[in-house]
């Protein structure tokens, strides 16, 4: 059994539970201990864990499927603990950061709601800290991805940044002066549920016309499948590719065909991109950032998506022609952004663990000297 595993089993009862003070983030990341930490990115289909150094480099990465959502929250927590213990066998882990696909409360302890997991008001930080005996930081996965892009990726040097994550739906995060803006209750950045079309498509959130129903991976696939099911002539190319099976039409396939010149797939990405630009223009009116970073799986379409988004943004921007325009750029860190950001945010809480560890060592040395005397 490794030294770390012994520490976990013997020290869980006295594990230090840390509360990161958000107002200290900007200055703390510059002075945080340059130690390896583990970042965990939890989604509806996968759990990714990695050891990340102080410069954002991934030293080792593990990935596993998310346990079935019908199982108890403890099953997912067991998976996280197993991944951390596995990594800790080969690395000296000083803290663990969790990026969860759900709403995290302002104290960054409880996952209030996770649509793809059975977490409802789940005290995730305290449960994991008690089992791992190292500090644990919990945040929304879009917040951790935005932090990573600000620290190491496309948002470096920006004082006011908004990140948009385009996946199954739309997530997002706001950074101002090096601080994640989480809102009073911790759930800021749910941009995908701004209503942009009154009475429009029904959204799983319960409302109609949400932004993510027009600019997301789900929207892209829905439109392609509807054209294919209607046997539209423009869909012959993609139907030939999937052998007539509409259910096999996926976002990555649409992007692949668009890159090869399929006219329908190019048009669908343009439509998604135009809706993206409309939403970004609305966010610019409300938040006035200097930069929008576009991440998530759909962003793999690059300029097939972001080009139309920039055009629509300029057309719909309030006061266009009389104000500076925010940059719109693609995220640089890819699917590892949430994991890297969670690990880096965890470094902000690693300091107290190091101090507590040092005090334990000093106390042990004093006792040892007294015993020899």
Short mmCIF file of C-alpha atoms in Angstrom, two decimals, residues 8-345:
data_model
loop_
_atom_site.label_atom_id
_atom_site.label_comp_id
_atom_site.label_asym_id
_atom_site.label_seq_id
_atom_site.Cartn_x
_atom_site.Cartn_y
_atom_site.Cartn_z
CA UNK A 8 -6.03 8.46 3.12
CA UNK A 9 -7.13 5.58 5.31
CA UNK A 10 -5.66 6.97 8.53
CA UNK A 11 -6.34 10.63 8.00
CA UNK A 12 -9.84 10.78 6.59
CA UNK A 13 -11.38 11.57 9.98
CA UNK A 14 -9.28 14.71 10.29
CA UNK A 15 -9.29 15.71 6.63
CA UNK A 16 -9.08 19.44 6.14
CA UNK A 17 -12.05 20.89 4.32
CA UNK A 18 -11.18 24.13 2.63
CA UNK A 19 -13.37 26.90 1.34
CA UNK A 20 -11.80 28.84 -1.51
CA UNK A 21 -12.51 32.53 -1.15
CA UNK A 22 -13.51 33.72 -4.61
CA UNK A 23 -12.28 37.26 -4.15
CA UNK A 24 -8.75 35.94 -3.69
CA UNK A 25 -8.57 34.01 -6.93
CA UNK A 26 -6.79 36.63 -8.98
CA UNK A 27 -3.85 37.15 -6.67
CA UNK A 28 -3.79 33.62 -5.27
CA UNK A 29 -3.15 31.79 -8.52
CA UNK A 30 0.12 33.71 -8.88
CA UNK A 31 1.36 32.61 -5.45
CA UNK A 32 -0.30 29.20 -5.18
CA UNK A 33 2.15 26.37 -4.46
CA UNK A 34 3.64 24.94 -7.65
CA UNK A 35 2.58 21.40 -6.83
CA UNK A 36 0.78 18.75 -8.86
CA UNK A 37 -2.97 18.56 -8.42
CA UNK A 38 -5.68 16.34 -9.86
CA UNK A 39 -8.48 17.71 -12.02
CA UNK A 40 -11.69 15.75 -12.56
CA UNK A 41 -14.17 16.53 -15.34
CA UNK A 42 -17.53 14.80 -14.79
CA UNK A 43 -20.05 14.68 -17.59
CA UNK A 44 -23.08 12.60 -18.42
CA UNK A 45 -21.05 10.00 -20.35
CA UNK A 46 -17.46 10.18 -19.10
CA UNK A 47 -15.28 10.95 -16.10
CA UNK A 48 -11.84 12.30 -17.02
CA UNK A 49 -9.11 12.65 -14.39
CA UNK A 50 -5.61 14.00 -14.79
CA UNK A 51 -2.57 15.16 -12.86
CA UNK A 52 -1.73 18.71 -13.92
CA UNK A 53 1.34 20.77 -13.05
CA UNK A 54 1.47 24.48 -12.26
CA UNK A 55 1.96 25.40 -15.93
CA UNK A 56 -1.15 23.57 -17.08
CA UNK A 57 0.71 20.54 -18.46
CA UNK A 58 -1.07 17.20 -18.14
CA UNK A 59 1.33 14.70 -16.55
CA UNK A 60 -1.04 11.74 -16.74
CA UNK A 61 -4.68 11.29 -17.72
CA UNK A 62 -7.27 8.59 -17.06
CA UNK A 63 -10.75 8.26 -18.47
CA UNK A 64 -13.72 6.03 -17.69
CA UNK A 65 -17.41 5.90 -18.42
CA UNK A 66 -19.77 7.68 -16.05
CA UNK A 67 -21.72 5.12 -14.01
CA UNK A 68 -25.35 4.80 -15.02
CA UNK A 69 -27.32 7.82 -13.82
CA UNK A 70 -29.97 5.65 -12.20
CA UNK A 71 -27.42 4.52 -9.61
CA UNK A 72 -26.85 6.29 -6.32
CA UNK A 73 -24.56 9.39 -6.11
CA UNK A 74 -22.11 7.27 -4.13
CA UNK A 75 -21.38 5.19 -7.23
CA UNK A 76 -20.03 8.26 -9.04
CA UNK A 77 -18.13 9.36 -5.94
CA UNK A 78 -16.56 5.87 -5.72
CA UNK A 79 -15.41 6.24 -9.33
CA UNK A 80 -13.79 9.61 -8.57
CA UNK A 81 -12.01 8.23 -5.49
CA UNK A 82 -10.70 5.23 -7.44
CA UNK A 83 -9.28 7.48 -10.17
CA UNK A 84 -7.60 9.80 -7.65
CA UNK A 85 -6.08 6.90 -5.70
CA UNK A 86 -4.83 5.35 -8.94
CA UNK A 87 -3.12 8.59 -9.96
CA UNK A 88 -1.76 9.18 -6.45
CA UNK A 89 0.17 5.91 -6.64
CA UNK A 90 2.45 7.61 -9.18
CA UNK A 91 2.16 11.30 -8.25
CA UNK A 92 2.30 13.35 -5.05
CA UNK A 93 -1.19 14.83 -5.15
CA UNK A 94 -1.81 17.94 -3.02
CA UNK A 95 -5.43 18.77 -3.90
CA UNK A 96 -8.31 17.66 -6.12
CA UNK A 97 -10.49 19.89 -8.27
CA UNK A 98 -13.87 18.77 -9.60
CA UNK A 99 -15.58 20.27 -12.64
CA UNK A 100 -19.16 18.99 -12.56
CA UNK A 101 -21.78 19.28 -15.30
CA UNK A 102 -24.41 20.80 -13.05
CA UNK A 103 -25.29 23.66 -10.75
CA UNK A 104 -22.85 24.13 -7.88
CA UNK A 105 -23.78 26.30 -4.91
CA UNK A 106 -21.97 29.55 -4.06
CA UNK A 107 -19.87 27.82 -1.37
CA UNK A 108 -18.71 25.31 -3.97
CA UNK A 109 -19.64 22.39 -1.80
CA UNK A 110 -22.98 21.08 -3.02
CA UNK A 111 -24.05 20.08 -6.51
CA UNK A 112 -27.57 21.48 -6.46
CA UNK A 113 -28.67 19.77 -9.66
CA UNK A 114 -26.95 17.71 -12.34
CA UNK A 115 -29.22 16.91 -15.30
CA UNK A 116 -27.31 13.78 -16.33
CA UNK A 117 -26.48 12.44 -12.85
CA UNK A 118 -28.54 11.61 -9.76
CA UNK A 119 -27.07 14.50 -7.77
CA UNK A 120 -29.66 16.66 -6.01
CA UNK A 121 -28.26 19.00 -3.34
CA UNK A 122 -25.32 16.61 -3.01
CA UNK A 123 -22.50 17.71 -0.60
CA UNK A 124 -19.85 16.49 -3.03
CA UNK A 125 -16.88 18.45 -1.69
CA UNK A 126 -17.31 17.38 1.92
CA UNK A 127 -17.93 13.75 1.00
CA UNK A 128 -14.83 13.53 -1.19
CA UNK A 129 -12.60 15.52 1.16
CA UNK A 130 -13.49 13.12 3.96
CA UNK A 131 -12.48 10.14 1.84
CA UNK A 132 -9.37 11.56 0.15
CA UNK A 133 -7.79 13.45 3.07
CA UNK A 134 -6.67 16.26 0.75
CA UNK A 135 -8.46 19.54 -0.03
CA UNK A 136 -11.22 19.29 -2.62
CA UNK A 137 -12.57 22.12 -4.79
CA UNK A 138 -15.89 21.74 -6.65
CA UNK A 139 -17.13 24.02 -9.44
CA UNK A 140 -19.27 23.98 -12.56
CA UNK A 141 -17.46 22.43 -15.54
CA UNK A 142 -17.92 25.53 -17.73
CA UNK A 143 -16.32 27.67 -15.00
CA UNK A 144 -13.31 25.35 -14.81
CA UNK A 145 -12.97 25.30 -18.62
CA UNK A 146 -13.11 29.10 -18.76
CA UNK A 147 -10.49 29.35 -16.03
CA UNK A 148 -8.17 27.05 -18.00
CA UNK A 149 -8.60 29.07 -21.20
CA UNK A 150 -7.90 32.29 -19.26
CA UNK A 151 -4.80 30.87 -17.58
CA UNK A 152 -3.30 28.79 -20.38
CA UNK A 153 -5.33 29.08 -23.57
CA UNK A 154 -7.21 31.41 -25.90
CA UNK A 155 -8.16 33.88 -23.14
CA UNK A 156 -4.69 34.68 -21.82
CA UNK A 157 -4.24 38.37 -21.14
CA UNK A 158 -7.97 39.16 -21.17
CA UNK A 159 -9.48 41.05 -18.23
CA UNK A 160 -13.12 40.48 -19.24
CA UNK A 161 -13.84 37.11 -20.81
CA UNK A 162 -16.98 35.12 -21.55
CA UNK A 163 -16.76 31.47 -22.49
CA UNK A 164 -19.46 29.67 -24.44
CA UNK A 165 -19.37 25.86 -24.43
CA UNK A 166 -21.28 24.27 -27.29
CA UNK A 167 -21.98 20.63 -26.68
CA UNK A 168 -25.25 18.78 -26.24
CA UNK A 169 -26.56 22.11 -24.96
CA UNK A 170 -24.91 25.46 -24.20
CA UNK A 171 -22.97 26.24 -21.06
CA UNK A 172 -20.94 29.28 -20.20
CA UNK A 173 -18.88 31.23 -17.73
CA UNK A 174 -17.88 34.81 -16.98
CA UNK A 175 -14.44 35.98 -15.84
CA UNK A 176 -13.75 39.55 -14.79
CA UNK A 177 -10.37 40.73 -13.55
CA UNK A 178 -9.23 37.16 -13.05
CA UNK A 179 -12.23 36.11 -11.00
CA UNK A 180 -14.98 33.69 -11.98
CA UNK A 181 -18.35 35.41 -11.57
CA UNK A 182 -20.62 32.77 -10.11
CA UNK A 183 -23.56 34.91 -9.01
CA UNK A 184 -25.27 35.09 -5.65
CA UNK A 185 -26.40 31.47 -5.70
CA UNK A 186 -23.51 30.04 -7.72
CA UNK A 187 -25.41 29.30 -10.93
CA UNK A 188 -24.44 32.20 -13.22
CA UNK A 189 -23.51 31.43 -16.82
CA UNK A 190 -26.51 29.30 -17.84
CA UNK A 191 -26.61 31.16 -21.14
CA UNK A 192 -28.18 28.28 -23.03
CA UNK A 193 -31.51 28.95 -21.34
CA UNK A 194 -31.90 32.54 -22.42
CA UNK A 195 -35.14 32.57 -24.41
CA UNK A 196 -34.45 33.83 -27.92
CA UNK A 197 -37.58 32.62 -29.77
CA UNK A 198 -40.86 33.13 -27.85
CA UNK A 199 -42.95 30.00 -28.20
CA UNK A 200 -40.13 28.19 -30.01
CA UNK A 201 -38.80 24.65 -29.64
CA UNK A 202 -39.50 23.02 -26.30
CA UNK A 203 -36.38 22.73 -24.13
CA UNK A 204 -35.78 19.99 -21.52
CA UNK A 205 -35.54 22.79 -18.93
CA UNK A 206 -39.31 23.23 -19.33
CA UNK A 207 -39.35 26.47 -21.30
CA UNK A 208 -39.69 27.14 -25.01
CA UNK A 209 -37.32 28.90 -27.37
CA UNK A 210 -34.11 28.58 -25.34
CA UNK A 211 -30.90 29.57 -27.12
CA UNK A 212 -29.48 26.06 -26.94
CA UNK A 213 -32.43 24.78 -28.99
CA UNK A 214 -31.03 26.77 -31.94
CA UNK A 215 -27.26 26.74 -31.45
CA UNK A 216 -25.92 23.49 -29.99
CA UNK A 217 -25.00 19.94 -30.87
CA UNK A 218 -28.57 18.82 -30.25
CA UNK A 219 -29.93 21.53 -32.53
CA UNK A 220 -27.49 20.61 -35.29
CA UNK A 221 -28.39 16.92 -35.18
CA UNK A 222 -32.13 17.60 -34.86
CA UNK A 223 -32.19 19.72 -38.02
CA UNK A 224 -30.16 17.18 -40.01
CA UNK A 225 -32.35 14.29 -38.92
CA UNK A 226 -35.54 16.18 -39.73
CA UNK A 227 -34.32 16.86 -43.28
CA UNK A 228 -33.22 13.25 -43.66
CA UNK A 229 -36.51 11.86 -42.30
CA UNK A 230 -38.42 14.09 -44.73
CA UNK A 231 -36.32 12.57 -47.57
CA UNK A 232 -35.21 16.02 -48.64
CA UNK A 233 -33.01 15.94 -51.75
CA UNK A 234 -30.39 18.01 -49.92
CA UNK A 235 -30.00 15.17 -47.40
CA UNK A 236 -29.12 12.45 -49.92
CA UNK A 237 -25.41 12.74 -49.18
CA UNK A 238 -25.68 12.18 -45.47
CA UNK A 239 -28.36 9.49 -45.86
CA UNK A 240 -26.07 7.60 -48.20
CA UNK A 241 -23.30 7.85 -45.60
CA UNK A 242 -25.45 6.33 -42.81
CA UNK A 243 -27.09 3.74 -45.02
CA UNK A 244 -30.53 5.29 -44.58
CA UNK A 245 -30.43 5.01 -40.78
CA UNK A 246 -31.42 8.49 -39.56
CA UNK A 247 -30.45 7.71 -35.96
CA UNK A 248 -26.81 7.32 -36.99
CA UNK A 249 -26.56 11.00 -37.94
CA UNK A 250 -24.29 12.68 -35.38
CA UNK A 251 -22.67 16.07 -34.90
CA UNK A 252 -19.13 14.88 -35.71
CA UNK A 253 -20.42 13.26 -38.92
CA UNK A 254 -22.13 16.50 -39.97
CA UNK A 255 -18.89 18.41 -39.34
CA UNK A 256 -16.87 15.84 -41.29
CA UNK A 257 -19.19 16.04 -44.29
CA UNK A 258 -19.26 19.85 -44.13
CA UNK A 259 -15.47 19.91 -44.32
CA UNK A 260 -15.63 17.72 -47.41
CA UNK A 261 -18.06 20.17 -49.04
CA UNK A 262 -21.51 18.65 -48.40
CA UNK A 263 -23.82 21.61 -49.07
CA UNK A 264 -26.51 20.68 -46.52
CA UNK A 265 -24.02 20.16 -43.71
CA UNK A 266 -22.28 23.45 -44.50
CA UNK A 267 -25.66 25.20 -44.41
CA UNK A 268 -26.66 23.61 -41.11
CA UNK A 269 -23.42 24.76 -39.47
CA UNK A 270 -24.01 28.24 -40.87
CA UNK A 271 -27.47 28.26 -39.30
CA UNK A 272 -26.08 27.15 -35.93
CA UNK A 273 -23.31 29.73 -36.24
CA UNK A 274 -25.75 32.55 -37.02
CA UNK A 275 -27.80 31.74 -33.93
CA UNK A 276 -24.55 31.63 -31.97
CA UNK A 277 -23.73 35.14 -33.17
CA UNK A 278 -27.19 36.42 -32.18
CA UNK A 279 -26.78 35.08 -28.65
CA UNK A 280 -23.27 36.47 -28.34
CA UNK A 281 -24.51 39.90 -29.40
CA UNK A 282 -27.10 39.73 -26.60
CA UNK A 283 -24.40 38.78 -24.10
CA UNK A 284 -22.21 41.65 -25.35
CA UNK A 285 -25.08 44.06 -24.69
CA UNK A 286 -25.39 42.78 -21.12
CA UNK A 287 -21.77 42.06 -20.15
CA UNK A 288 -19.50 43.95 -22.60
CA UNK A 289 -16.52 41.56 -22.44
CA UNK A 290 -13.36 41.98 -24.48
CA UNK A 291 -13.32 38.38 -25.68
CA UNK A 292 -15.69 35.46 -26.29
CA UNK A 293 -14.05 32.02 -26.22
CA UNK A 294 -16.03 29.29 -28.02
CA UNK A 295 -15.41 25.76 -26.75
CA UNK A 296 -17.19 22.43 -26.55
CA UNK A 297 -17.49 19.65 -29.09
CA UNK A 298 -19.34 21.67 -31.73
CA UNK A 299 -16.48 24.19 -31.88
CA UNK A 300 -14.47 21.51 -33.75
CA UNK A 301 -16.19 22.85 -36.88
CA UNK A 302 -13.82 25.86 -36.66
CA UNK A 303 -14.57 28.60 -39.19
CA UNK A 304 -17.53 26.69 -40.65
CA UNK A 305 -19.22 27.68 -37.37
CA UNK A 306 -17.28 30.64 -36.00
CA UNK A 307 -17.18 32.54 -39.31
CA UNK A 308 -21.00 32.80 -39.54
CA UNK A 309 -21.10 33.57 -35.80
CA UNK A 310 -18.79 36.56 -36.26
CA UNK A 311 -20.90 37.84 -39.17
CA UNK A 312 -24.17 37.54 -37.22
CA UNK A 313 -22.56 39.11 -34.15
CA UNK A 314 -21.58 42.20 -36.13
CA UNK A 315 -25.08 42.47 -37.65
CA UNK A 316 -26.90 42.21 -34.31
CA UNK A 317 -24.52 44.03 -31.97
CA UNK A 318 -26.19 46.95 -30.19
CA UNK A 319 -24.61 50.21 -31.30
CA UNK A 320 -22.68 48.50 -34.09
CA UNK A 321 -20.25 50.80 -35.80
CA UNK A 322 -19.95 53.03 -32.74
CA UNK A 323 -18.36 50.73 -30.17
CA UNK A 324 -15.34 48.42 -29.90
CA UNK A 325 -16.12 44.82 -30.81
CA UNK A 326 -15.17 41.86 -28.66
CA UNK A 327 -12.96 39.19 -30.21
CA UNK A 328 -14.59 35.82 -30.91
CA UNK A 329 -12.02 33.01 -30.80
CA UNK A 330 -12.01 29.25 -30.63
CA UNK A 331 -10.88 27.62 -27.38
CA UNK A 332 -7.38 26.16 -27.51
CA UNK A 333 -7.36 23.45 -24.86
CA UNK A 334 -9.97 21.12 -26.33
CA UNK A 335 -11.84 18.54 -24.24
CA UNK A 336 -9.21 18.67 -21.47
CA UNK A 337 -10.00 22.32 -20.58
CA UNK A 338 -12.43 21.50 -17.78
CA UNK A 339 -10.01 19.03 -16.22
CA UNK A 340 -7.03 21.40 -16.45
CA UNK A 341 -9.03 24.30 -15.02
CA UNK A 342 -10.33 22.22 -12.12
CA UNK A 343 -6.80 21.13 -11.26
CA UNK A 344 -5.48 24.70 -11.42
CA UNK A 345 -8.28 26.04 -9.24
#
